Tab-separated table of C-alpha atoms in Angstrom:
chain	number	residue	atom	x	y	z
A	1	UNK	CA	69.523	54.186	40.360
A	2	UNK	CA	66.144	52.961	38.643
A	3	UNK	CA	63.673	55.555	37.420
A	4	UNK	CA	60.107	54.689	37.079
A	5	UNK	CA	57.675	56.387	34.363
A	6	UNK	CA	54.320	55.464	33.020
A	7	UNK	CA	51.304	54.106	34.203
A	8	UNK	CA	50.198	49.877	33.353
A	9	UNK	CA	47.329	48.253	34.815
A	10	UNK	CA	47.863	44.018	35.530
A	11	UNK	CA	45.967	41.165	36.731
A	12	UNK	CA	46.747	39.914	40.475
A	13	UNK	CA	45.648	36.417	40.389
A	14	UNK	CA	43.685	34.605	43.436
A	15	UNK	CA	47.307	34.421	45.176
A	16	UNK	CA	48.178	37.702	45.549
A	17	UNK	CA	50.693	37.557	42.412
A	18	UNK	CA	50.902	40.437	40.267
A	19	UNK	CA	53.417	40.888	37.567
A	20	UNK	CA	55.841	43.616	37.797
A	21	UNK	CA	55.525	46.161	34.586
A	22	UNK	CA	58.592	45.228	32.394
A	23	UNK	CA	60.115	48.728	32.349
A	24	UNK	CA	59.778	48.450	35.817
A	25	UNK	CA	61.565	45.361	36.100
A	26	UNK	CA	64.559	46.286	32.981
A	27	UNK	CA	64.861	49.348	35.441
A	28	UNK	CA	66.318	47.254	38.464
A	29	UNK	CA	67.786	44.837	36.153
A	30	UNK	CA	71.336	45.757	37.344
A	31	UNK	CA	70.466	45.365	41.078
A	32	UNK	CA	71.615	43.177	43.212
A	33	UNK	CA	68.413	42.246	44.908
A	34	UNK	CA	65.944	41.258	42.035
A	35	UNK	CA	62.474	42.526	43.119
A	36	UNK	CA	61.186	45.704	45.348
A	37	UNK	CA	61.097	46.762	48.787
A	38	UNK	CA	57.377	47.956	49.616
A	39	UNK	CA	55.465	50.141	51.922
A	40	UNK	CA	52.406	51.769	52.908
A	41	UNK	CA	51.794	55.145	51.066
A	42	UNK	CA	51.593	58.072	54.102
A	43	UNK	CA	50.150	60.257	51.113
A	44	UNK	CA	47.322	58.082	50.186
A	45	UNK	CA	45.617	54.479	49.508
A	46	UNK	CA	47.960	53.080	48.280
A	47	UNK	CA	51.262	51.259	48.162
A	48	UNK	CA	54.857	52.926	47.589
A	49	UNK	CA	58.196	50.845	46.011
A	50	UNK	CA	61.566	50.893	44.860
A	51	UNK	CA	64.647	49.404	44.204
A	52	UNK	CA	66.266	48.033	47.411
A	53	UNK	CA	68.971	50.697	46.418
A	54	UNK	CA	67.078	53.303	46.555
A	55	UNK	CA	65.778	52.379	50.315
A	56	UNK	CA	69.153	52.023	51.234
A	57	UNK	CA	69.990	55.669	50.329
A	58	UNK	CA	66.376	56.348	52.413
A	59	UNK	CA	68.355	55.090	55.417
A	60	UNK	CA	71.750	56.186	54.898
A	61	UNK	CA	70.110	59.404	55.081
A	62	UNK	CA	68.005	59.447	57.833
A	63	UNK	CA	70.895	57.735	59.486
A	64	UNK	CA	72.908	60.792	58.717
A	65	UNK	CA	70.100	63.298	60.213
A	66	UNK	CA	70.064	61.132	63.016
A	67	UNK	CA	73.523	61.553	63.895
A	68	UNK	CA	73.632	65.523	62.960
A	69	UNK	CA	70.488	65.975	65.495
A	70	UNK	CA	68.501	67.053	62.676
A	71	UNK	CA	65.308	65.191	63.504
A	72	UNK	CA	65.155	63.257	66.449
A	73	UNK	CA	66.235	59.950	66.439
A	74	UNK	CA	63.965	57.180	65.787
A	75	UNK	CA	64.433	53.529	66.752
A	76	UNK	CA	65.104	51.076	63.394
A	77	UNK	CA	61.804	49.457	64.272
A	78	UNK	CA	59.834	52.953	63.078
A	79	UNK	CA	62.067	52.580	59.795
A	80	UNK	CA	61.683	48.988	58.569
A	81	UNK	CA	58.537	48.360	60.545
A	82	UNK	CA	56.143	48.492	56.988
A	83	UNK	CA	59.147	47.653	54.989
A	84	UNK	CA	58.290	44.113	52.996
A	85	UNK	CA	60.963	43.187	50.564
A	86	UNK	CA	59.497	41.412	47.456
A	87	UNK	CA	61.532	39.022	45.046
A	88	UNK	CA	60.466	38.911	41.535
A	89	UNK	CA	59.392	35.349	40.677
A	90	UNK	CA	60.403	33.614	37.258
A	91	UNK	CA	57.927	35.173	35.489
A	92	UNK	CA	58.385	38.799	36.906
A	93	UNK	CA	55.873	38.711	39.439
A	94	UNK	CA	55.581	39.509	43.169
A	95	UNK	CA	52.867	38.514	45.627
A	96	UNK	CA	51.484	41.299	47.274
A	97	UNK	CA	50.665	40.882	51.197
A	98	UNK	CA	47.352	40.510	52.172
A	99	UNK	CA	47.576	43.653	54.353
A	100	UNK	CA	48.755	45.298	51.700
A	101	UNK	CA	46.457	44.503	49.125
A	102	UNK	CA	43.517	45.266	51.981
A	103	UNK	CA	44.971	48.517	52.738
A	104	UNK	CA	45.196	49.741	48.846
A	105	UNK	CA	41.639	47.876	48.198
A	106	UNK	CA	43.190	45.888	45.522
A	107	UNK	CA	41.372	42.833	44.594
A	108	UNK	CA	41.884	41.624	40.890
A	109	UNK	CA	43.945	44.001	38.952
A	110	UNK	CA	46.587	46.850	40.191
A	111	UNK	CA	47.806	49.704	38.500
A	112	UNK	CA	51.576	50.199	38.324
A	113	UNK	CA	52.261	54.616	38.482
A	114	UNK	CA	55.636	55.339	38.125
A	115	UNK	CA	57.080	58.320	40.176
A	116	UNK	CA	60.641	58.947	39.488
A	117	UNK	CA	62.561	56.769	41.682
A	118	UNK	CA	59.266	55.365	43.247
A	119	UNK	CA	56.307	53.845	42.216
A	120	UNK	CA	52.682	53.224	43.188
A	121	UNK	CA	50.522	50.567	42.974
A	122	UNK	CA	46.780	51.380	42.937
A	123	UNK	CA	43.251	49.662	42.792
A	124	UNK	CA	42.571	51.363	39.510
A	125	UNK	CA	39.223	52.505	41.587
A	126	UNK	CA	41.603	54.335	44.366
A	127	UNK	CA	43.363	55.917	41.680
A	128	UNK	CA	40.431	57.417	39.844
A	129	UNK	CA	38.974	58.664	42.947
A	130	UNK	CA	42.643	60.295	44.069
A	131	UNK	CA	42.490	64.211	43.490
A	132	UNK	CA	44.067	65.287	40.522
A	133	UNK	CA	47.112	67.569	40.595
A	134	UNK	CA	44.631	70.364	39.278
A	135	UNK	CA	42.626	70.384	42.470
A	136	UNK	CA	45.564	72.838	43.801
A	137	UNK	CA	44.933	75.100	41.566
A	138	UNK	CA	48.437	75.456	40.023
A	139	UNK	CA	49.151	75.370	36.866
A	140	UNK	CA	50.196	72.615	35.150
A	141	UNK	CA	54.350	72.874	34.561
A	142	UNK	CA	55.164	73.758	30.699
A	143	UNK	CA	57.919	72.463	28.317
A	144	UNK	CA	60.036	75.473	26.900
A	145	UNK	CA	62.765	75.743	24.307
């Protein structure tokens, strides 16, 4: 499954096109669908992605909580509703939809944050307003031998 570190800042062009960081990209190399699936952030202005195998263990698992009567069951349309899938074009890029790029205020450059197994895409002015992991007043984690 692709990981996603770093943060990289790109130009979207008039179009909505904005290339896809290349360690982004090497990371879903060996998928079978060659771009992202994309959604609406719930935690902020912004917009979430992954690999299209990563959404598919997203469902497989709510699926699965469904069927246990762990949460109550929610019709497919709540699921995939904000879902967009995006296919890389020759040159690595996607075209961001224009709700999408409304809803993160991105107009001529995004920034690429990698989470893990998800990654966010920014207006680099929503992501310098964003609190900082310091506002909660934990400490920051350490790195021990």
């Amino acid at each position: 499954m692709a990981f996603f570190i770093g943060t990289y800042e790109n130009k979207v062009d008039r179009k909505g096109r904005v290339s896809v960081p290349s360690m982004f990209r090497q990371a879903l190399a060996q998928a079978e669908f060659q771009g992202i699936v994309a959604f609406p952030s719930s935690r902020g202005s912004n917009i979430e992605a992954c690999g299209m195998d990563k959404m598919l263990q997203v469902v497989a698992q709510a699926e699965t909580e469904n069927l246990l009567g762990k949460k109550p069951l929610k019709p497919a349309a709540d699921i995939f509703y904000n879902l967009k899938q995006l296919a890389f074009d020759g040159d690595g890029r996607i075209t961001l939809p224009t709700s999408f790029r409304e809803l993160a205020g991105i107009a001529d450059q995004a920034v690429f944050v990698g989470v893990g197994q998800l990654f966010q895409i920014w207006s680099p002015e929503s992501l310098a307003e964003r609190p900082s992991s310091d506002d909660d007043g934990e400490d920051e984690m350490a790195v021990t031998s």
